[in-house]
Coordinates of C-alpha atoms in Angstrom, one line a residue:
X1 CA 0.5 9.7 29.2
X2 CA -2.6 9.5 31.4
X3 CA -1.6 7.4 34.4
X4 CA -4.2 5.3 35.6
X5 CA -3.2 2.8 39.0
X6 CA -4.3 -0.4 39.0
X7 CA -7.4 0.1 41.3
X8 CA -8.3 2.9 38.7
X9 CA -8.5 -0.2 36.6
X10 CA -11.3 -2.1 38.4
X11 CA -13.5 1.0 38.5
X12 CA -12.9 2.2 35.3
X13 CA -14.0 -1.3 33.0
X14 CA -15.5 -0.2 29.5
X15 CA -17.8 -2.6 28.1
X16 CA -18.4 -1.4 24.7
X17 CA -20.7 -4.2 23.3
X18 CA -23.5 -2.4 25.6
X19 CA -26.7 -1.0 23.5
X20 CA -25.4 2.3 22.4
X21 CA -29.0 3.6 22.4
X22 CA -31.2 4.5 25.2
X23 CA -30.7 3.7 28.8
X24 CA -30.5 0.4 30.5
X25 CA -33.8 -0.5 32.5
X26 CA -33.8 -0.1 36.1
X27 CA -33.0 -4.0 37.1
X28 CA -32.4 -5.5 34.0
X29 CA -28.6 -5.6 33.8
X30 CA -27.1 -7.6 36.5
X31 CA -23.2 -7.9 37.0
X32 CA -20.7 -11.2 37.6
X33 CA -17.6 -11.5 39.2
X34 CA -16.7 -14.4 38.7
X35 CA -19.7 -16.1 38.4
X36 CA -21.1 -14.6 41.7
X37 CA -23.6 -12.1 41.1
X38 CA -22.8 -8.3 42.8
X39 CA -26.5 -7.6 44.1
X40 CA -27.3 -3.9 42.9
X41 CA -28.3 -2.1 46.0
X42 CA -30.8 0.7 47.0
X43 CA -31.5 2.8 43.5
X44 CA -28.5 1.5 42.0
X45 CA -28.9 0.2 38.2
X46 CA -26.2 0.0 35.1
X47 CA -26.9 2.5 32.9
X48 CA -26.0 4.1 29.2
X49 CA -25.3 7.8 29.3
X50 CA -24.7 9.0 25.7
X51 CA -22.9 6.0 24.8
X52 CA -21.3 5.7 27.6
X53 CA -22.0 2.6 30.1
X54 CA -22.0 3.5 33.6
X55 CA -21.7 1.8 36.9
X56 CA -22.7 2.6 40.6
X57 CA -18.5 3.0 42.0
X58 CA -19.8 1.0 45.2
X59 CA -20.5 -1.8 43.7
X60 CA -17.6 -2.7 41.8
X61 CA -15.4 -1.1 44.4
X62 CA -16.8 -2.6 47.8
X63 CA -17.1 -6.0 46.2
X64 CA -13.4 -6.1 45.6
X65 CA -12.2 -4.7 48.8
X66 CA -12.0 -1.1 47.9
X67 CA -12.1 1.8 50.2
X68 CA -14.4 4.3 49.2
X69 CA -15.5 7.3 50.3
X70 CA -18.6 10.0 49.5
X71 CA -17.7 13.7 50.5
X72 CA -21.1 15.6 49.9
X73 CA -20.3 18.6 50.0
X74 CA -17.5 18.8 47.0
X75 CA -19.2 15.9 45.6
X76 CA -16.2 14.0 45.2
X77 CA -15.7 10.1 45.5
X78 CA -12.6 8.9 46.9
X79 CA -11.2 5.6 46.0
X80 CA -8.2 4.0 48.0
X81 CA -6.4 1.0 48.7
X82 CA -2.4 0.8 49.4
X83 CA -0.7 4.1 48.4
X84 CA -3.3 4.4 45.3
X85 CA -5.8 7.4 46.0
X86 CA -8.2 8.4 42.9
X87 CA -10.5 11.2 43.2
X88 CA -13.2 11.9 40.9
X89 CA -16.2 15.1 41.0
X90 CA -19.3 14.6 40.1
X91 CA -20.1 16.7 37.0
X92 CA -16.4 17.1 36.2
X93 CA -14.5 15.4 33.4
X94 CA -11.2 15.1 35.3
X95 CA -10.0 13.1 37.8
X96 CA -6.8 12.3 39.9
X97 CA -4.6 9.3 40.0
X98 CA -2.3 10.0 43.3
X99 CA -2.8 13.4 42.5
X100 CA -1.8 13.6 38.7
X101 CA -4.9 14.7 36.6
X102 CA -6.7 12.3 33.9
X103 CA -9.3 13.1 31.5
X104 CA -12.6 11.3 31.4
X105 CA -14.9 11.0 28.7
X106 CA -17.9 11.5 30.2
X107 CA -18.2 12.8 33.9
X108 CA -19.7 10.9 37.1
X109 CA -23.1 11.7 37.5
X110 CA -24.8 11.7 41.3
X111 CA -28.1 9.3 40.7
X112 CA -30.3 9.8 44.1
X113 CA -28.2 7.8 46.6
X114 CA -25.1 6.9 44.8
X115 CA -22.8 8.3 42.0
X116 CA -21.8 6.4 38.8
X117 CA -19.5 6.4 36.8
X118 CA -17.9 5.4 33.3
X119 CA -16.7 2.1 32.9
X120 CA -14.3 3.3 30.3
X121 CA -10.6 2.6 31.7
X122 CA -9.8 -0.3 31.7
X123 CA -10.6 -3.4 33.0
X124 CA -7.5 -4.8 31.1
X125 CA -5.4 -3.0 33.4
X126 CA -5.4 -5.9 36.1
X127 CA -6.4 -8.3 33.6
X128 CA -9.7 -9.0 33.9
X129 CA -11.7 -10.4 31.1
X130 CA -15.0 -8.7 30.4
X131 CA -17.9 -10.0 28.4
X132 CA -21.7 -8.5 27.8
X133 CA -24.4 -11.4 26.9
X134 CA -26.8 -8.8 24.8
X135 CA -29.7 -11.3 25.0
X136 CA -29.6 -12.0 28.9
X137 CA -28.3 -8.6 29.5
X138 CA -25.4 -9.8 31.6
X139 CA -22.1 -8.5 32.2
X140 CA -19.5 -11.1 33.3
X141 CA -16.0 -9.9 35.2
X142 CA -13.4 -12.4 35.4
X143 CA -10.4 -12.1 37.3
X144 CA -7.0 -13.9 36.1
X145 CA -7.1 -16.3 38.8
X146 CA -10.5 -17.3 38.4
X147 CA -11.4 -20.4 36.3
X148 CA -14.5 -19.0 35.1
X149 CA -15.6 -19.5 31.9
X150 CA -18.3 -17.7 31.1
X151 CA -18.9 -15.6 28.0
X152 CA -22.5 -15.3 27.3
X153 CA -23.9 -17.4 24.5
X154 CA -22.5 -20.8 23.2
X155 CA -22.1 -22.5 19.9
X156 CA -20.2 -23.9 17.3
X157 CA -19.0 -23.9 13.7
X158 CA -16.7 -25.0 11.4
X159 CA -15.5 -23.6 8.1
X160 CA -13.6 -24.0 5.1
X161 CA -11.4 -22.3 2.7
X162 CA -8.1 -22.8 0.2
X163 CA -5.8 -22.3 3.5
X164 CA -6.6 -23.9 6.7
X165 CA -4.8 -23.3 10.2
X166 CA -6.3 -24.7 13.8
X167 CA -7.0 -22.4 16.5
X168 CA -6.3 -23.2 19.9
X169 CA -8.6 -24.5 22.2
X170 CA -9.8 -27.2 19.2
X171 CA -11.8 -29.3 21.3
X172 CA -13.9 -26.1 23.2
X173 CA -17.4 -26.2 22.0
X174 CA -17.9 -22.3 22.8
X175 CA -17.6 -19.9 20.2
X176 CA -14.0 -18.4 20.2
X177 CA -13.7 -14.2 20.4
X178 CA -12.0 -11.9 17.6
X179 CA -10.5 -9.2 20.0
X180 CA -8.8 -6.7 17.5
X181 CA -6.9 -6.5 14.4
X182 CA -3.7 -4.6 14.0
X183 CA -1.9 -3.7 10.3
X184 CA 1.8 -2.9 10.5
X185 CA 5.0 -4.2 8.5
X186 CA 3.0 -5.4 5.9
X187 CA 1.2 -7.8 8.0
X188 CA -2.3 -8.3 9.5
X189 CA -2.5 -9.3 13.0
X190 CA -6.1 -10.7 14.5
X191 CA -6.0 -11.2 17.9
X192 CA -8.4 -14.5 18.6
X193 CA -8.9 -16.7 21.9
X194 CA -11.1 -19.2 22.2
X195 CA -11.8 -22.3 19.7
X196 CA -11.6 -20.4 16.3
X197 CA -10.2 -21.7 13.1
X198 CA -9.1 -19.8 10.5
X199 CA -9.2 -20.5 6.4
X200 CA -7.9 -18.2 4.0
X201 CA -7.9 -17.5 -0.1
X202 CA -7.2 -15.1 -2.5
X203 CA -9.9 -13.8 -4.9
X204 CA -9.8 -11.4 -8.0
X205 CA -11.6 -8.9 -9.7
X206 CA -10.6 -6.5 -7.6
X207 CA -7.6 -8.3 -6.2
X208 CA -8.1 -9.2 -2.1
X209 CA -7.2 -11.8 0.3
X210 CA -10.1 -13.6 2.5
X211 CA -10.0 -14.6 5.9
X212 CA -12.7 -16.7 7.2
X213 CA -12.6 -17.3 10.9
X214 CA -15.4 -20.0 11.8
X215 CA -16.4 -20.7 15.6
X216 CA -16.0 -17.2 16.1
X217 CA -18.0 -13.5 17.1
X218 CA -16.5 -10.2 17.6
X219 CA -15.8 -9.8 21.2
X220 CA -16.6 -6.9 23.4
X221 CA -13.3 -5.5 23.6
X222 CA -13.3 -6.0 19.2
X223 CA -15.8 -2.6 19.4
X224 CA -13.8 -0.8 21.7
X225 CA -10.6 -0.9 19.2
X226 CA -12.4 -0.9 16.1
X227 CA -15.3 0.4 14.5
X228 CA -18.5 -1.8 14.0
X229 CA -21.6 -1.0 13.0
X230 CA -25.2 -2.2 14.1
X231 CA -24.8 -5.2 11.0
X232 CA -21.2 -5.8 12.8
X233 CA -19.4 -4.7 9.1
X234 CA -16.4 -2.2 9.9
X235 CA -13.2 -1.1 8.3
X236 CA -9.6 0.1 9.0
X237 CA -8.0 2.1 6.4
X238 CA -4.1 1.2 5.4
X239 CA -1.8 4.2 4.4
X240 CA 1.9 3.8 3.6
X241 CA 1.7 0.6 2.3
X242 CA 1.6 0.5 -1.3
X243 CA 0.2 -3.3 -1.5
X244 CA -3.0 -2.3 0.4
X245 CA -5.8 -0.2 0.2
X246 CA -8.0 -0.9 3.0
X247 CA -8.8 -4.0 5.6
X248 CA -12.8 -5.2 5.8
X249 CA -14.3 -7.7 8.7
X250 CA -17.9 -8.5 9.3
X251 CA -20.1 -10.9 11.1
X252 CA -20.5 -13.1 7.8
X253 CA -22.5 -16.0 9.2
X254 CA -24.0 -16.5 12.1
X255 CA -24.9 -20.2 12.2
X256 CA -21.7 -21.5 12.1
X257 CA -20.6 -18.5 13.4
X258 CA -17.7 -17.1 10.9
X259 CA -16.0 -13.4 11.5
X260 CA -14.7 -12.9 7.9
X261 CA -11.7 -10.4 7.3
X262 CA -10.5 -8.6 3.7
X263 CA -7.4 -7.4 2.7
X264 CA -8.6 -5.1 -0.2
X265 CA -5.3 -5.2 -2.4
X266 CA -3.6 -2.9 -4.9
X267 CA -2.9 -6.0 -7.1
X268 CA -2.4 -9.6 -7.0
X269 CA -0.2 -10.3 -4.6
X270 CA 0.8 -13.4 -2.2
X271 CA 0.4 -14.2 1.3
X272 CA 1.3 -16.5 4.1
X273 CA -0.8 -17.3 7.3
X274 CA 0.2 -18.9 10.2
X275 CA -0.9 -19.1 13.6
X276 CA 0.9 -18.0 17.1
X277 CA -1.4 -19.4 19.9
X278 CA -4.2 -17.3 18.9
X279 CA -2.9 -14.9 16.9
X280 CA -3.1 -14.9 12.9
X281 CA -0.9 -13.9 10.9
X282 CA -1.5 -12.8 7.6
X283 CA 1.9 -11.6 6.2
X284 CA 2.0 -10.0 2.4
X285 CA 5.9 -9.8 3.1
X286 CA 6.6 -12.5 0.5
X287 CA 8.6 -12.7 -2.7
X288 CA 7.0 -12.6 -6.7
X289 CA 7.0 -16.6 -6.5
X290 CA 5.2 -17.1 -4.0
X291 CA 7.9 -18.0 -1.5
X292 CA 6.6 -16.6 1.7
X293 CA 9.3 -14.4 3.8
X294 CA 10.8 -16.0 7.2
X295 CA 8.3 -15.9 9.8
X296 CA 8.2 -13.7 12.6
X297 CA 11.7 -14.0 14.2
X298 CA 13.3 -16.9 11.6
X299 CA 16.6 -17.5 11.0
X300 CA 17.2 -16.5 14.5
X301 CA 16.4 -12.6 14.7
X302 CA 15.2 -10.7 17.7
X303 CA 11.9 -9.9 17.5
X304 CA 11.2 -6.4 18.8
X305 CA 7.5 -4.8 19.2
X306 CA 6.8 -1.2 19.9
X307 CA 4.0 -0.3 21.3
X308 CA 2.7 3.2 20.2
X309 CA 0.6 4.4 23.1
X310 CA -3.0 5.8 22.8
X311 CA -4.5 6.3 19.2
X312 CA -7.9 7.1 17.8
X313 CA -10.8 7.7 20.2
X314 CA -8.0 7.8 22.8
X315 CA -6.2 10.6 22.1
X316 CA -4.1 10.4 25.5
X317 CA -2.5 13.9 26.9
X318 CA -2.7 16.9 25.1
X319 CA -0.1 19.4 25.0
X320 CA 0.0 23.0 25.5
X321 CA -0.2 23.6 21.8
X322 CA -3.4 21.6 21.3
X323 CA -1.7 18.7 20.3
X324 CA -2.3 14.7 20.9
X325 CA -0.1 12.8 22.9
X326 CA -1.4 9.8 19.9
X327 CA 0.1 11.4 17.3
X328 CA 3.7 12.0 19.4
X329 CA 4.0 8.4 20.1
X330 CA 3.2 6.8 16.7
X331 CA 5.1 9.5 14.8
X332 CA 8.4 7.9 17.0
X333 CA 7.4 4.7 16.8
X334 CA 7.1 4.9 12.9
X335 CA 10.7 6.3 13.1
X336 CA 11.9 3.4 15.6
X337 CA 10.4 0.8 12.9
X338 CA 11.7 2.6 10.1
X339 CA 15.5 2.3 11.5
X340 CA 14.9 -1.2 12.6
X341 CA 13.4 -2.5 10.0
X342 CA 17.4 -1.7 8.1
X343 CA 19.0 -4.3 10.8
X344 CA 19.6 -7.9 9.3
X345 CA 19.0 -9.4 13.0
X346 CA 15.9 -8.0 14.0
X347 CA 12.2 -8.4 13.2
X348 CA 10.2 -5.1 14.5
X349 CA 6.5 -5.7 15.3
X350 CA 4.5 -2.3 15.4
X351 CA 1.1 -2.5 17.8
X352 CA -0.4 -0.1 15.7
X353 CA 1.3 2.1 12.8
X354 CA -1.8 4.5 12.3
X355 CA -4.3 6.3 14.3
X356 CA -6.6 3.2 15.3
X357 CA -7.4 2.1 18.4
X358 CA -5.8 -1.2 20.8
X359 CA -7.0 -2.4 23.8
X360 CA -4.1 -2.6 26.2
X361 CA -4.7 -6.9 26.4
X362 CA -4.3 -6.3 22.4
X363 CA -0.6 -5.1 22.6
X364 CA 0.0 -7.6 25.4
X365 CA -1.1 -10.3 23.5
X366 CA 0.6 -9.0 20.0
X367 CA 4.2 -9.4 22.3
X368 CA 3.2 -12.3 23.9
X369 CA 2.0 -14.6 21.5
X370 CA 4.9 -13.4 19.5
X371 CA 7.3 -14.6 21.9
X372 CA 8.9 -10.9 21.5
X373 CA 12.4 -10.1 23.0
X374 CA 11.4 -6.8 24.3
X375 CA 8.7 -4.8 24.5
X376 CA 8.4 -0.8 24.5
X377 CA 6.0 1.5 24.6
X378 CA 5.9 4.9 23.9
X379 CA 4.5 8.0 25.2
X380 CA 4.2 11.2 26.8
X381 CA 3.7 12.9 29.8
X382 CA 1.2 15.5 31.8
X383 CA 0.9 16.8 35.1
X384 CA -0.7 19.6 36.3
X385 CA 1.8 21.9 36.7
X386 CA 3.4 23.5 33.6
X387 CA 6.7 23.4 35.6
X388 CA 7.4 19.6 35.4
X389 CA 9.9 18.3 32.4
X390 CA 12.1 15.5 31.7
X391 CA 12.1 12.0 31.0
X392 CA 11.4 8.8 32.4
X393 CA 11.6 5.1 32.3
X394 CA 9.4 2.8 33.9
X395 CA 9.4 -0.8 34.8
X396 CA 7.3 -3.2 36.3
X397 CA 9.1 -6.7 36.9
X398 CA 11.7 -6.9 38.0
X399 CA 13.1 -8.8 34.8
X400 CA 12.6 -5.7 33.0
X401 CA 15.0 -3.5 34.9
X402 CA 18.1 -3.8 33.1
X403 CA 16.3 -3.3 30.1
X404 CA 14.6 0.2 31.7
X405 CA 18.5 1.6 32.6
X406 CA 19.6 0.9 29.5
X407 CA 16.9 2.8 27.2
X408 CA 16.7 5.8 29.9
X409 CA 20.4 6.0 29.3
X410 CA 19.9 6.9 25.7
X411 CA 16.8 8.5 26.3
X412 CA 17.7 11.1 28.2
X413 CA 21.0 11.5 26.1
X414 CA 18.7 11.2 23.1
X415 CA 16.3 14.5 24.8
X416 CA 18.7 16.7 26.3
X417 CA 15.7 17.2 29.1
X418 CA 15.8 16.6 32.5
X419 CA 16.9 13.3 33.8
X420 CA 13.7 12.1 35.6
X421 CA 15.2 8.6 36.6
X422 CA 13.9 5.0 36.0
X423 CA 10.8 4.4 37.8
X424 CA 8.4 1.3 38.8
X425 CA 5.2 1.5 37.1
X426 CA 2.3 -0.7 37.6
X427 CA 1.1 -0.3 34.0
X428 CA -0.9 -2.9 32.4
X429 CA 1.6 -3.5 29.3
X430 CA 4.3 -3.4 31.1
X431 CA 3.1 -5.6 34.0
X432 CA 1.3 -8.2 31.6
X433 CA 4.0 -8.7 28.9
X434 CA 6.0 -11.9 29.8
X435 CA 9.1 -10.2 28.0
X436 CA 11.3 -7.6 29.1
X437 CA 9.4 -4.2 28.8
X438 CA 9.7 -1.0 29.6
X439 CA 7.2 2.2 29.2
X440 CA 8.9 5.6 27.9
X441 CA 7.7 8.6 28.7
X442 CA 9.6 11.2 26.5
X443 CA 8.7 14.5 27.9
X444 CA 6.2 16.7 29.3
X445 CA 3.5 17.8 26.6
X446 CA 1.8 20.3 29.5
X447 CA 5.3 21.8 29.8
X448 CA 5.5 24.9 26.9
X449 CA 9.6 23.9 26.5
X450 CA 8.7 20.1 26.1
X451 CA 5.9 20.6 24.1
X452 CA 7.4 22.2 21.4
X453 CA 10.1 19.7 21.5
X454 CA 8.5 17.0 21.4
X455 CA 6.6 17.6 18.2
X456 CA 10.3 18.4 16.3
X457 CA 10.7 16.4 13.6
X458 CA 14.5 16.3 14.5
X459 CA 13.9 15.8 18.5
X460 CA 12.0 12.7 17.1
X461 CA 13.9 11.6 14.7
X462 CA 16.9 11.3 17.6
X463 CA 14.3 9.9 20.7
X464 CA 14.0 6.9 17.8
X465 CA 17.7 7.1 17.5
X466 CA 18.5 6.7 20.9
X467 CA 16.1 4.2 21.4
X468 CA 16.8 2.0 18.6
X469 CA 20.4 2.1 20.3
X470 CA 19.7 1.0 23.8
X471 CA 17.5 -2.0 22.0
X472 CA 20.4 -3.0 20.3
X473 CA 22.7 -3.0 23.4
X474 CA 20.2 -5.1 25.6
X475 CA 19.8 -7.2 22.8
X476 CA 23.8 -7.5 22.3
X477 CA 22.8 -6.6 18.5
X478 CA 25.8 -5.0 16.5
X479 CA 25.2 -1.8 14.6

């Protein structure tokens, strides 16, 4: 896993819904926090570097109380606060996180009197809410305890449709946010806040299900986890589940503003959709009558999510061998849901079950809004050295500790590699999550030994074994 700390965060803030062409104008971005405007000093501008939106580090970094330093010579910036040092080179795609190394996608790039850098990772990571206003060319930073409200244009809508659920936030007057969709257990999950309503039907010829959601746009962080192209039309393909083909959204109306989602289907097939503060759920888990399935955590089950880290454009660590951290973690979380999908008393919630792309405020709100029982996510590890190995467990509240020395317990039982301990982490799914959760980090993929474990099928097939056993202890679930 690339480990990022939570200053890393504030420097590191990706707004995606940038123009993806050209370069900014000198002067005409300008930057809130909330709602105060950070004054862009000397030569300093934002900019677009292939894609990539870039920042001056000085001005996020000084504005919230950073320390930051400029070492000519090596150009290298130093960012500190606490015990959190990063370090990042100009021209150089790596850069260290109290001295453990992370990729970058693009490099820091020196610009006359200052360097900036890619706003790539991740504002989520101390929660603050990010929003770009294309037609004032205006980025907005809001920090959880601010009671800003600003996120660029206004407006309403209202829709229709066979099935109608209420969003929260009825009585706003802005237009709500779609901030990513997720497919997994047969269900559709769109993450929503704002004032957004959703209305749902079924339509033939082929076969699909229709999701209007009216009062609502694709937010910024909606681009960053899923593809959209410059008519805002994208797509997710489904694999392994033989009642869909594919999942379709699309800025369908802009006056009422509607976000409309398709489940492409196989055949005809029934639905339910219900509503968990904000988060719809469109669940094909139903019987040939019609009767929908028990909801999410019914009849008294646990619910469980688990959170493969990384995916797509975020590959995460790669391992001696050349492969992805990604594909590690979904391959066991696949496993995990497989075996837990078999026990009577749980429901499993998977953040992602293929290579696509979540925000880390996506998985956090999947749990959340779920009311989940536990949360875990999965990864792997890198360091510099090929020497390191093992496993570890880490925690953020203190809530979540029990839960950590129970799953390291069968973790490392689970790995047979060294016994790294249980750890605090100040990761942003871990730290966010209002459940017990703990991050897993299975082995070392820059270790040769590790490596080659780690991509087993049988090594994963037991790390999902061992895991879904120290769930079930915490939980007090019989086997």
């Amino acid at each position: 896993m690339k480990k990022f700390g939570f200053l890393f965060a504030f420097i590191f803030v990706f707004i995606l819904a940038f123009p993806h062409n050209g370069q900014a104008a000198a002067g005409s971005t300008k930057i809130f926090l909330n709602d105060n405007e950070l004054k862009l000093t000397g030569n300093a501008v934002v900019e677009n570097v292939k894609g990539n939106t870039m920042i001056p580090f000085r001005v996020v970094g000084e504005s919230l109380g950073f320390e930051v330093a400029w070492e000519q010579k090596t150009g290298t910036v130093t960012i500190q606060k606490d015990s959190t040092v990063i370090k990042l080179v100009v021209n150089q795609k790596n850069a260290t996180v109290n001295g453990s190394k992370v990729a970058l996608n693009i490099a820091p790039i020196l610009r006359t009197d200052t360097v900036i850098v890619p706003l790539r990772f991740v504002s989520e990571q101390m929660g603050l809410t990010v929003s770009w206003d294309n037609v004032k060319k205006v980025v907005y930073l809001i920090t959880p305890d601010s009671n800003s409200g600003n996120s660029g244009n206004a407006g309403t809508g209202a829709g229709n449709g066979g099935t109608t659920v209420p969003g929260s936030g009825d009585n706003d007057s802005s237009v709500g946010l779609v901030n990513g969709l997720s497919f997994s257990d047969n269900r559709l999950l769109i993450a929503t806040s704002g004032s957004v309503k959703a209305s749902s039907f079924k339509m033939t010829g082929p076969d699909r299900v229709v999701i209007d959601l009216t009062n609502a746009k694709f937010s910024d962080q909606f681009s960053g986890s899923s593809p959209l192209d410059s008519n805002y039309n994208g797509s997710i393909n489904v694999s392994g589940y033989p009642d869909v083909s594919k999942v379709r959204y699309s800025l369908y109306n802009d006056n009422p503003s509607t976000v409309r989602v398709v489940i492409d289907l196989n055949y005809a097939k029934n639905y339910k959709l219900t509503n968990e503060n904000g988060m719809y759920i469109i669940d094909l888990n139903t019987s040939d009558s019609g009767t929908p399935s028990t909801p999410v955590g019914g009849g008294g089950k646990k619910i469980v999510v688990i959170d493969a880290g990384h995916g797509d454009q975020d590959p995460g660590a790669s391992g001696v061998s050349g492969k992805k951290e990604k594909a590690f973690n979904l391959a066991v979380a696949l496993k995990v849901g497989a075996l837990l999908k078999n026990d009577p008393n749980i429901d499993v919630v998977l953040t992602r079950s293929d290579d696509t792309f979540l925000e880390l405020s996506e998985r956090v709100k999947i749990a959340n809004d779920l009311k989940a029982d536990v949360f875990i996510s999965i990864h792997a590890n890198s360091a510099g050295s090929s020497v390191a190995t093992g496993s570890e467990t880490y925690y953020q509240r203190d809530a979540s500790k029990a839960l950590a020395n129970v799953m390291h317990k069968y973790l490392v039982q689970a790995t047979g590699l060294k016994d790294r301990g249980v750890r605090y982490g100040n990761f942003h799914v871990i730290r966010e999550t209002k459940m017990p959760a703990v991050l897993l980090e299975v082995g070392y993929l820059s270790n040769k030994n590790d490596d080659a474990a780690l991509f087993s099928e049988s090594f994963q097939q037991r790390v999902a074994k061992g895991i879904v056993s120290g769930i079930k202890e915490y939980l007090g679930v019989k086997s």
